[in-house]
Amino acid sequence: MPKSLLIVESPTKAKTLQKYLGDDIQVISSKGHIKDLPKNELGVDLEREFAPKYVTILGKAKVIQELKKAAAGIPEIYLGPDPDREGEAIAWHIAEVLGEKNHRFHRVLLLELTPKAIKAALAAPVALNRPRYDSQQARRILDRLVGYQISPLLWQKVKTGLSAGRVQSVALRLVCDRERAIMAFVPEEYWTLDACLDADAPPPFSAYLYKHKNKNIKPGSVVAVEKILDALDTAEFRVAKIDTKPQKRHPAPPFITSSLQMEANRKLRFPPKKTMSLAQRLYEGKDLGDEGPVGLITYMRSDSTRVSAEALDAVRTFIDQTYGGKYLPAAPNRFKSPKGAQEAHEAIRPTGLTRRPQDVKAHLSKDELALYELIWRRFVASQMTPAVVDLTTVDIAASDYLFRATASVLKFAGFTKVYQESRETEETAGPVKFPPLAAGDVLQLRDFDPQQHFTKPPARFTEASLIKELEVQGIGRPSTYATILTNLQDRLYVVKEKTALKPTEMGLVVSDLLVENFPNIMDPKFTAGLEDDLDRVAEGKVPWQQLMRDFYGSFAQHLDAAKTGMRKVKSIPTGLTCPECAGELVVRWGKNGEFVGCAAYPKCGFTGDFFRDARGQISLTGLEPVAPSSPGEAPGTAPVVRGKPVATGLTCPKCGKELLLRRGRLGEFLGCSGYPKCKFTQNFTRDPQGQVVPQDPEADAAYSCPREGCGGHLTKRRSRRGIFYGCSNYPKCAFTMNQPPQERACPQCQHPWLMKKGKKIICPRDECSFEETAAAGDE
């Protein structure tokens, strides 16, 4: 019989630990939480200091029996769930079900799954942390009170099945407020003026209009530009000043949870939920063949940039030996952690630098490898020397105007040899090289290039930029961001258009109703303050019941008022006229999403799809030309409506009958009018005049499926999220990609086509590692 028992929350983690610990300690898993608040009731006693009513999670009774059986006769019980608030709650609930009568419980904080770290954690266990458990419990109860008491109001006032969340709803407000700012934005015209210039030697270069009489200038109209051009008609262009300065670019800190989610979204296009799932697998252990299960990264829910002294020594030695002394700073780089970070944790880093991405490639999935390489490179780069860039600025005088040109030259790669951090908006590259220039040189004007521009509205949030905004405003915690973004999209409050998050009509309505009736809950500052209060509970500074009392008083008042005062919004007026009965069209919600329907329903059954433009105006989509009813009359349009196929004049290639434009739950398609006898269907596109053009079914047949032995070919398909390319052998083969294939062979394995993924061109074959940076304009 083993001398002691270690209980963790994950079977994979248990397998990795058992490999290192041998037979002296038995390792078993609770398979996640074993207790929670009940699903079919509030589960919080408002009359008894918000006492929670925990119940055994469905299916976990058997797990509890297994835990009790394993713990029988073993006095020393080590509890090793994740080292955060959720892990603390799991540990407390396990201790409660096992009981203290015959056991002594020790809390083990496993920050990385390596032999040395595991032994160190077991040698120095800590007591169960009551304040941290209370903080998790308070957060769970707050979320339950908000969600379970506001959601039924939304069911009554808007639509059954809607939900509200303490943090989720504030994140929704941020997205909706940004959308309204975009709708209200009024673009302003402005112009830029570039001068293309020649020196005595090539190459020619461009300089932009910078100042007039020592004041910054931005022409607001073509008239202003023409006035400037007239003034410069006979002007001499002379180099006034040349200034070259070295600039240092410092490496970014190693990842914390929020920065990992943001960077994986920008570089790899991974949703936050996927990033955290992959990171969990890398932390808990991957089977590396002869080595067995190995934890490849440190704990992935961390808000600290701290790195242990041992890890710093290892990475500095690695940099010196691999890249040379000039890439190693004299002292380790230190980074400031965010406010309130748990410094007991480390940054997210590889557990062993000798396990390079290429060394573990054979044991990881494509996505696991991509994320591991991202973490590995970021950590190594974080301890390297800065990059040095020479920034040259040339000022050119012309009459009383000043033009400026800039160029940068990388003098020393530094950390960029290993890794470069991505940005939400890519910087525009300036000229790469100037000709030989000196102050006083006279330049020859080749031409002017005036360009009209308009100011742009604020950009919609992406998943990465929304996480950044939540972090900046202190809303939620990094460990909750993935769940927040997933819920917003699963509830259809927000949809993703390419990478941008756009609120649906439902999302806008729900946000407005909650702001009107629960101003505190929807106030970002109030929500951030509540997060700070929860941190104080975790530090043992505030009793959790006191936090609940302070919160619930005003919340209960708003709740009572909303029960009678909240507006009913079962539909939204559009200002559009029904083409069938001339009644008003309204936006409604069905099981397949939003649509426009006639307000006279059920007398009039017209329905159709719609879109809202950048100014917030609603229009019908799927408009087909209608023949004029009399000579000389302009063609009109009629909407493609749900349930009402539209004639196309096209012939079914299978049976010869007419093809109709139909709409299914995944969008529009062509279908035979002879259905159900003829089941022919076909995708289509539209020409510049809006006419329906059938998609050639053989158009993509030349692109063979890259999966070994599949034998299928790519076909163009539609989903509710847009067009994608999938294998013709689906469902036997599930290969898909979002971008059209690149018409050139892989230079490494000669596969006949390549694919675009994010900002890279890669080979679609899993067996091939070819990749290159996509050139601007690659489609």
PDB file of N, CA and C in Angstrom, residues 411-487:
ATOM      1  N   LYS A 411      20.350  47.641 -37.418  1.00  0.00           N
ATOM      2  CA  LYS A 411      21.802  47.525 -37.246  1.00  0.00           C
ATOM      3  C   LYS A 411      22.191  46.282 -36.463  1.00  0.00           C
ATOM      4  N   PHE A 412      21.335  45.881 -35.508  1.00  0.00           N
ATOM      5  CA  PHE A 412      21.619  44.683 -34.723  1.00  0.00           C
ATOM      6  C   PHE A 412      20.303  44.012 -34.379  1.00  0.00           C
ATOM      7  N   ALA A 413      20.170  42.743 -34.718  1.00  0.00           N
ATOM      8  CA  ALA A 413      18.886  42.049 -34.581  1.00  0.00           C
ATOM      9  C   ALA A 413      18.479  41.864 -33.130  1.00  0.00           C
ATOM     10  N   GLY A 414      19.438  41.595 -32.247  1.00  0.00           N
ATOM     11  CA  GLY A 414      19.088  41.362 -30.849  1.00  0.00           C
ATOM     12  C   GLY A 414      18.028  40.282 -30.712  1.00  0.00           C
ATOM     13  N   PHE A 415      17.030  40.550 -29.863  1.00  0.00           N
ATOM     14  CA  PHE A 415      15.984  39.559 -29.589  1.00  0.00           C
ATOM     15  C   PHE A 415      15.151  39.204 -30.811  1.00  0.00           C
ATOM     16  N   THR A 416      15.119  40.113 -31.839  1.00  0.00           N
ATOM     17  CA  THR A 416      14.280  39.839 -33.017  1.00  0.00           C
ATOM     18  C   THR A 416      14.809  38.662 -33.824  1.00  0.00           C
ATOM     19  N   LYS A 417      16.015  38.221 -33.518  1.00  0.00           N
ATOM     20  CA  LYS A 417      16.552  37.023 -34.162  1.00  0.00           C
ATOM     21  C   LYS A 417      15.697  35.806 -33.820  1.00  0.00           C
ATOM     22  N   VAL A 418      14.998  35.881 -32.667  1.00  0.00           N
ATOM     23  CA  VAL A 418      14.197  34.746 -32.191  1.00  0.00           C
ATOM     24  C   VAL A 418      12.703  35.026 -32.270  1.00  0.00           C
ATOM     25  N   TYR A 419      12.294  36.287 -32.000  1.00  0.00           N
ATOM     26  CA  TYR A 419      10.853  36.532 -31.843  1.00  0.00           C
ATOM     27  C   TYR A 419      10.546  38.013 -32.019  1.00  0.00           C
ATOM     28  N   GLN A 420       9.409  38.312 -32.665  1.00  0.00           N
ATOM     29  CA  GLN A 420       8.908  39.678 -32.740  1.00  0.00           C
ATOM     30  C   GLN A 420       7.451  39.691 -32.323  1.00  0.00           C
ATOM     31  N   GLU A 421       7.112  40.600 -31.434  1.00  0.00           N
ATOM     32  CA  GLU A 421       5.733  40.707 -30.955  1.00  0.00           C
ATOM     33  C   GLU A 421       4.861  41.311 -32.042  1.00  0.00           C
ATOM     34  N   SER A 422       3.668  40.768 -32.211  1.00  0.00           N
ATOM     35  CA  SER A 422       2.735  41.310 -33.200  1.00  0.00           C
ATOM     36  C   SER A 422       1.980  42.476 -32.599  1.00  0.00           C
ATOM     37  N   ARG A 423       1.372  43.261 -33.484  1.00  0.00           N
ATOM     38  CA  ARG A 423       0.579  44.407 -33.043  1.00  0.00           C
ATOM     39  C   ARG A 423      -0.802  44.329 -33.655  1.00  0.00           C
ATOM     40  N   GLU A 424      -1.759  45.015 -33.010  1.00  0.00           N
ATOM     41  CA  GLU A 424      -3.145  44.980 -33.496  1.00  0.00           C
ATOM     42  C   GLU A 424      -3.234  45.559 -34.899  1.00  0.00           C
ATOM     43  N   THR A 425      -2.484  46.641 -35.165  1.00  0.00           N
ATOM     44  CA  THR A 425      -2.430  47.208 -36.514  1.00  0.00           C
ATOM     45  C   THR A 425      -0.972  47.248 -36.933  1.00  0.00           C
ATOM     46  N   GLU A 426      -0.712  46.706 -38.094  1.00  0.00           N
ATOM     47  CA  GLU A 426       0.668  46.650 -38.562  1.00  0.00           C
ATOM     48  C   GLU A 426       1.148  48.038 -38.962  1.00  0.00           C
ATOM     49  N   GLU A 427       2.390  48.337 -38.648  1.00  0.00           N
ATOM     50  CA  GLU A 427       2.963  49.620 -38.998  1.00  0.00           C
ATOM     51  C   GLU A 427       3.315  49.635 -40.493  1.00  0.00           C
ATOM     52  N   THR A 428       3.112  50.805 -41.116  1.00  0.00           N
ATOM     53  CA  THR A 428       3.447  50.940 -42.525  1.00  0.00           C
ATOM     54  C   THR A 428       4.943  51.163 -42.667  1.00  0.00           C
ATOM     55  N   ALA A 429       5.559  50.378 -43.513  1.00  0.00           N
ATOM     56  CA  ALA A 429       6.997  50.492 -43.682  1.00  0.00           C
ATOM     57  C   ALA A 429       7.349  51.735 -44.485  1.00  0.00           C
ATOM     58  N   GLY A 430       8.357  52.448 -44.039  1.00  0.00           N
ATOM     59  CA  GLY A 430       8.837  53.603 -44.767  1.00  0.00           C
ATOM     60  C   GLY A 430       9.835  53.156 -45.830  1.00  0.00           C
ATOM     61  N   PRO A 431      10.483  54.144 -46.508  1.00  0.00           N
ATOM     62  CA  PRO A 431      11.469  53.764 -47.514  1.00  0.00           C
ATOM     63  C   PRO A 431      12.602  52.980 -46.876  1.00  0.00           C
ATOM     64  N   VAL A 432      13.083  52.005 -47.603  1.00  0.00           N
ATOM     65  CA  VAL A 432      14.112  51.134 -47.052  1.00  0.00           C
ATOM     66  C   VAL A 432      15.470  51.817 -47.096  1.00  0.00           C
ATOM     67  N   LYS A 433      15.730  52.627 -48.142  1.00  0.00           N
ATOM     68  CA  LYS A 433      17.065  53.164 -48.318  1.00  0.00           C
ATOM     69  C   LYS A 433      17.011  54.543 -48.947  1.00  0.00           C
ATOM     70  N   PHE A 434      17.865  55.451 -48.436  1.00  0.00           N
ATOM     71  CA  PHE A 434      18.027  56.769 -49.036  1.00  0.00           C
ATOM     72  C   PHE A 434      19.220  56.751 -49.990  1.00  0.00           C
ATOM     73  N   PRO A 435      19.218  57.645 -50.990  1.00  0.00           N
ATOM     74  CA  PRO A 435      20.450  57.846 -51.759  1.00  0.00           C
ATOM     75  C   PRO A 435      21.456  58.612 -50.893  1.00  0.00           C
ATOM     76  N   PRO A 436      22.710  58.736 -51.305  1.00  0.00           N
ATOM     77  CA  PRO A 436      23.655  59.570 -50.545  1.00  0.00           C
ATOM     78  C   PRO A 436      23.149  61.011 -50.483  1.00  0.00           C
ATOM     79  N   LEU A 437      23.018  61.545 -49.267  1.00  0.00           N
ATOM     80  CA  LEU A 437      22.477  62.890 -49.078  1.00  0.00           C
ATOM     81  C   LEU A 437      23.343  63.660 -48.090  1.00  0.00           C
ATOM     82  N   ALA A 438      23.361  65.000 -48.262  1.00  0.00           N
ATOM     83  CA  ALA A 438      24.037  65.882 -47.308  1.00  0.00           C
ATOM     84  C   ALA A 438      23.224  67.156 -47.194  1.00  0.00           C
ATOM     85  N   ALA A 439      23.319  67.792 -46.040  1.00  0.00           N
ATOM     86  CA  ALA A 439      22.607  69.061 -45.834  1.00  0.00           C
ATOM     87  C   ALA A 439      23.037  70.050 -46.900  1.00  0.00           C
ATOM     88  N   GLY A 440      22.060  70.746 -47.489  1.00  0.00           N
ATOM     89  CA  GLY A 440      22.336  71.716 -48.531  1.00  0.00           C
ATOM     90  C   GLY A 440      22.179  71.176 -49.928  1.00  0.00           C
ATOM     91  N   ASP A 441      22.086  69.846 -50.090  1.00  0.00           N
ATOM     92  CA  ASP A 441      21.916  69.258 -51.423  1.00  0.00           C
ATOM     93  C   ASP A 441      20.609  69.738 -52.047  1.00  0.00           C
ATOM     94  N   VAL A 442      20.673  70.065 -53.321  1.00  0.00           N
ATOM     95  CA  VAL A 442      19.470  70.434 -54.070  1.00  0.00           C
ATOM     96  C   VAL A 442      18.918  69.181 -54.736  1.00  0.00           C
ATOM     97  N   LEU A 443      17.626  68.970 -54.586  1.00  0.00           N
ATOM     98  CA  LEU A 443      16.963  67.776 -55.109  1.00  0.00           C
ATOM     99  C   LEU A 443      16.077  68.151 -56.293  1.00  0.00           C
ATOM    100  N   GLN A 444      15.902  67.195 -57.188  1.00  0.00           N
ATOM    101  CA  GLN A 444      15.035  67.399 -58.350  1.00  0.00           C
ATOM    102  C   GLN A 444      13.664  66.792 -58.088  1.00  0.00           C
ATOM    103  N   LEU A 445      12.638  67.579 -58.341  1.00  0.00           N
ATOM    104  CA  LEU A 445      11.261  67.100 -58.158  1.00  0.00           C
ATOM    105  C   LEU A 445      10.835  66.274 -59.364  1.00  0.00           C
ATOM    106  N   ARG A 446      10.467  65.039 -59.108  1.00  0.00           N
ATOM    107  CA  ARG A 446       9.909  64.204 -60.188  1.00  0.00           C
ATOM    108  C   ARG A 446       8.437  64.501 -60.370  1.00  0.00           C
ATOM    109  N   ASP A 447       7.702  64.427 -59.251  1.00  0.00           N
ATOM    110  CA  ASP A 447       6.243  64.596 -59.337  1.00  0.00           C
ATOM    111  C   ASP A 447       5.681  64.749 -57.939  1.00  0.00           C
ATOM    112  N   PHE A 448       4.465  65.242 -57.864  1.00  0.00           N
ATOM    113  CA  PHE A 448       3.706  65.274 -56.615  1.00  0.00           C
ATOM    114  C   PHE A 448       2.678  64.149 -56.621  1.00  0.00           C
ATOM    115  N   ASP A 449       2.380  63.655 -55.450  1.00  0.00           N
ATOM    116  CA  ASP A 449       1.357  62.608 -55.322  1.00  0.00           C
ATOM    117  C   ASP A 449       0.358  63.020 -54.244  1.00  0.00           C
ATOM    118  N   PRO A 450      -0.669  63.810 -54.620  1.00  0.00           N
ATOM    119  CA  PRO A 450      -1.705  64.172 -53.631  1.00  0.00           C
ATOM    120  C   PRO A 450      -2.705  63.025 -53.476  1.00  0.00           C
ATOM    121  N   GLN A 451      -3.078  62.739 -52.263  1.00  0.00           N
ATOM    122  CA  GLN A 451      -4.015  61.643 -51.987  1.00  0.00           C
ATOM    123  C   GLN A 451      -5.119  62.118 -51.048  1.00  0.00           C
ATOM    124  N   GLN A 452      -6.361  61.825 -51.439  1.00  0.00           N
ATOM    125  CA  GLN A 452      -7.502  62.146 -50.585  1.00  0.00           C
ATOM    126  C   GLN A 452      -7.708  61.029 -49.561  1.00  0.00           C
ATOM    127  N   HIS A 453      -8.009  61.392 -48.329  1.00  0.00           N
ATOM    128  CA  HIS A 453      -8.283  60.423 -47.271  1.00  0.00           C
ATOM    129  C   HIS A 453      -9.495  60.898 -46.480  1.00  0.00           C
ATOM    130  N   PHE A 454     -10.036  59.986 -45.709  1.00  0.00           N
ATOM    131  CA  PHE A 454     -11.093  60.327 -44.765  1.00  0.00           C
ATOM    132  C   PHE A 454     -10.753  59.701 -43.421  1.00  0.00           C
ATOM    133  N   THR A 455     -11.015  60.437 -42.370  1.00  0.00           N
ATOM    134  CA  THR A 455     -10.773  59.875 -41.044  1.00  0.00           C
ATOM    135  C   THR A 455     -11.631  58.631 -40.862  1.00  0.00           C
ATOM    136  N   LYS A 456     -11.094  57.674 -40.116  1.00  0.00           N
ATOM    137  CA  LYS A 456     -11.768  56.391 -39.961  1.00  0.00           C
ATOM    138  C   LYS A 456     -12.392  56.274 -38.572  1.00  0.00           C
ATOM    139  N   PRO A 457     -13.511  55.571 -38.478  1.00  0.00           N
ATOM    140  CA  PRO A 457     -14.133  55.362 -37.165  1.00  0.00           C
ATOM    141  C   PRO A 457     -13.251  54.447 -36.321  1.00  0.00           C
ATOM    142  N   PRO A 458     -13.501  54.384 -35.031  1.00  0.00           N
ATOM    143  CA  PRO A 458     -12.744  53.431 -34.205  1.00  0.00           C
ATOM    144  C   PRO A 458     -12.982  52.014 -34.717  1.00  0.00           C
ATOM    145  N   ALA A 459     -11.956  51.195 -34.651  1.00  0.00           N
ATOM    146  CA  ALA A 459     -12.072  49.825 -35.148  1.00  0.00           C
ATOM    147  C   ALA A 459     -12.905  48.981 -34.200  1.00  0.00           C
ATOM    148  N   ARG A 460     -13.620  48.010 -34.767  1.00  0.00           N
ATOM    149  CA  ARG A 460     -14.304  47.044 -33.909  1.00  0.00           C
ATOM    150  C   ARG A 460     -13.270  46.259 -33.104  1.00  0.00           C
ATOM    151  N   PHE A 461     -13.693  45.784 -31.954  1.00  0.00           N
ATOM    152  CA  PHE A 461     -12.813  44.941 -31.158  1.00  0.00           C
ATOM    153  C   PHE A 461     -12.555  43.625 -31.888  1.00  0.00           C
ATOM    154  N   THR A 462     -11.346  43.138 -31.773  1.00  0.00           N
ATOM    155  CA  THR A 462     -11.061  41.739 -32.067  1.00  0.00           C
ATOM    156  C   THR A 462     -11.032  41.015 -30.725  1.00  0.00           C
ATOM    157  N   GLU A 463     -10.904  39.698 -30.754  1.00  0.00           N
ATOM    158  CA  GLU A 463     -10.792  38.981 -29.487  1.00  0.00           C
ATOM    159  C   GLU A 463      -9.559  39.451 -28.726  1.00  0.00           C
ATOM    160  N   ALA A 464      -8.460  39.694 -29.444  1.00  0.00           N
ATOM    161  CA  ALA A 464      -7.233  40.151 -28.788  1.00  0.00           C
ATOM    162  C   ALA A 464      -7.401  41.535 -28.182  1.00  0.00           C
ATOM    163  N   SER A 465      -7.980  42.473 -28.947  1.00  0.00           N
ATOM    164  CA  SER A 465      -8.093  43.844 -28.426  1.00  0.00           C
ATOM    165  C   SER A 465      -9.157  43.947 -27.330  1.00  0.00           C
ATOM    166  N   LEU A 466     -10.189  43.085 -27.371  1.00  0.00           N
ATOM    167  CA  LEU A 466     -11.174  43.092 -26.287  1.00  0.00           C
ATOM    168  C   LEU A 466     -10.543  42.574 -24.989  1.00  0.00           C
ATOM    169  N   ILE A 467      -9.718  41.536 -25.095  1.00  0.00           N
ATOM    170  CA  ILE A 467      -9.008  41.048 -23.913  1.00  0.00           C
ATOM    171  C   ILE A 467      -8.132  42.158 -23.344  1.00  0.00           C
ATOM    172  N   LYS A 468      -7.448  42.890 -24.220  1.00  0.00           N
ATOM    173  CA  LYS A 468      -6.607  43.998 -23.767  1.00  0.00           C
ATOM    174  C   LYS A 468      -7.444  45.047 -23.050  1.00  0.00           C
ATOM    175  N   GLU A 469      -8.613  45.369 -23.593  1.00  0.00           N
ATOM    176  CA  GLU A 469      -9.484  46.372 -22.973  1.00  0.00           C
ATOM    177  C   GLU A 469      -9.991  45.892 -21.617  1.00  0.00           C
ATOM    178  N   LEU A 470     -10.384  44.626 -21.526  1.00  0.00           N
ATOM    179  CA  LEU A 470     -10.830  44.078 -20.244  1.00  0.00           C
ATOM    180  C   LEU A 470      -9.697  44.145 -19.221  1.00  0.00           C
ATOM    181  N   GLU A 471      -8.481  43.847 -19.663  1.00  0.00           N
ATOM    182  CA  GLU A 471      -7.330  43.873 -18.759  1.00  0.00           C
ATOM    183  C   GLU A 471      -7.039  45.293 -18.298  1.00  0.00           C
ATOM    184  N   VAL A 472      -7.054  46.244 -19.231  1.00  0.00           N
ATOM    185  CA  VAL A 472      -6.760  47.645 -18.894  1.00  0.00           C
ATOM    186  C   VAL A 472      -7.782  48.194 -17.908  1.00  0.00           C
ATOM    187  N   GLN A 473      -9.062  47.863 -18.122  1.00  0.00           N
ATOM    188  CA  GLN A 473     -10.109  48.389 -17.246  1.00  0.00           C
ATOM    189  C   GLN A 473     -10.311  47.564 -15.977  1.00  0.00           C
ATOM    190  N   GLY A 474      -9.587  46.442 -15.858  1.00  0.00           N
ATOM    191  CA  GLY A 474      -9.691  45.622 -14.650  1.00  0.00           C
ATOM    192  C   GLY A 474     -10.987  44.845 -14.557  1.00  0.00           C
ATOM    193  N   ILE A 475     -11.583  44.502 -15.700  1.00  0.00           N
ATOM    194  CA  ILE A 475     -12.852  43.781 -15.731  1.00  0.00           C
ATOM    195  C   ILE A 475     -12.569  42.290 -15.838  1.00  0.00           C
ATOM    196  N   GLY A 476     -13.030  41.515 -14.882  1.00  0.00           N
ATOM    197  CA  GLY A 476     -12.749  40.082 -14.891  1.00  0.00           C
ATOM    198  C   GLY A 476     -11.284  39.831 -14.580  1.00  0.00           C
ATOM    199  N   ARG A 477     -10.879  38.583 -14.739  1.00  0.00           N
ATOM    200  CA  ARG A 477      -9.488  38.188 -14.534  1.00  0.00           C
ATOM    201  C   ARG A 477      -9.042  37.355 -15.730  1.00  0.00           C
ATOM    202  N   PRO A 478      -7.733  37.332 -16.042  1.00  0.00           N
ATOM    203  CA  PRO A 478      -7.272  36.625 -17.240  1.00  0.00           C
ATOM    204  C   PRO A 478      -7.807  35.204 -17.382  1.00  0.00           C
ATOM    205  N   SER A 479      -7.977  34.516 -16.259  1.00  0.00           N
ATOM    206  CA  SER A 479      -8.459  33.131 -16.331  1.00  0.00           C
ATOM    207  C   SER A 479      -9.915  33.051 -16.802  1.00  0.00           C
ATOM    208  N   THR A 480     -10.644  34.180 -16.758  1.00  0.00           N
ATOM    209  CA  THR A 480     -12.064  34.168 -17.162  1.00  0.00           C
ATOM    210  C   THR A 480     -12.281  34.708 -18.575  1.00  0.00           C
ATOM    211  N   TYR A 481     -11.258  35.310 -19.202  1.00  0.00           N
ATOM    212  CA  TYR A 481     -11.459  35.964 -20.494  1.00  0.00           C
ATOM    213  C   TYR A 481     -11.948  34.995 -21.573  1.00  0.00           C
ATOM    214  N   ALA A 482     -11.362  33.806 -21.612  1.00  0.00           N
ATOM    215  CA  ALA A 482     -11.747  32.843 -22.651  1.00  0.00           C
ATOM    216  C   ALA A 482     -13.222  32.482 -22.532  1.00  0.00           C
ATOM    217  N   THR A 483     -13.687  32.264 -21.297  1.00  0.00           N
ATOM    218  CA  THR A 483     -15.091  31.915 -21.076  1.00  0.00           C
ATOM    219  C   THR A 483     -16.008  33.071 -21.464  1.00  0.00           C
ATOM    220  N   ILE A 484     -15.604  34.304 -21.129  1.00  0.00           N
ATOM    221  CA  ILE A 484     -16.421  35.479 -21.451  1.00  0.00           C
ATOM    222  C   ILE A 484     -16.634  35.585 -22.957  1.00  0.00           C
ATOM    223  N   LEU A 485     -15.537  35.511 -23.727  1.00  0.00           N
ATOM    224  CA  LEU A 485     -15.652  35.668 -25.180  1.00  0.00           C
ATOM    225  C   LEU A 485     -16.416  34.519 -25.818  1.00  0.00           C
ATOM    226  N   THR A 486     -16.242  33.318 -25.284  1.00  0.00           N
ATOM    227  CA  THR A 486     -16.980  32.167 -25.809  1.00  0.00           C
ATOM    228  C   THR A 486     -18.472  32.332 -25.566  1.00  0.00           C
ATOM    229  N   ASN A 487     -18.857  32.755 -24.356  1.00  0.00           N
ATOM    230  CA  ASN A 487     -20.277  32.924 -24.033  1.00  0.00           C
ATOM    231  C   ASN A 487     -20.936  33.982 -24.906  1.00  0.00           C
TER     232      ASN A 487
END
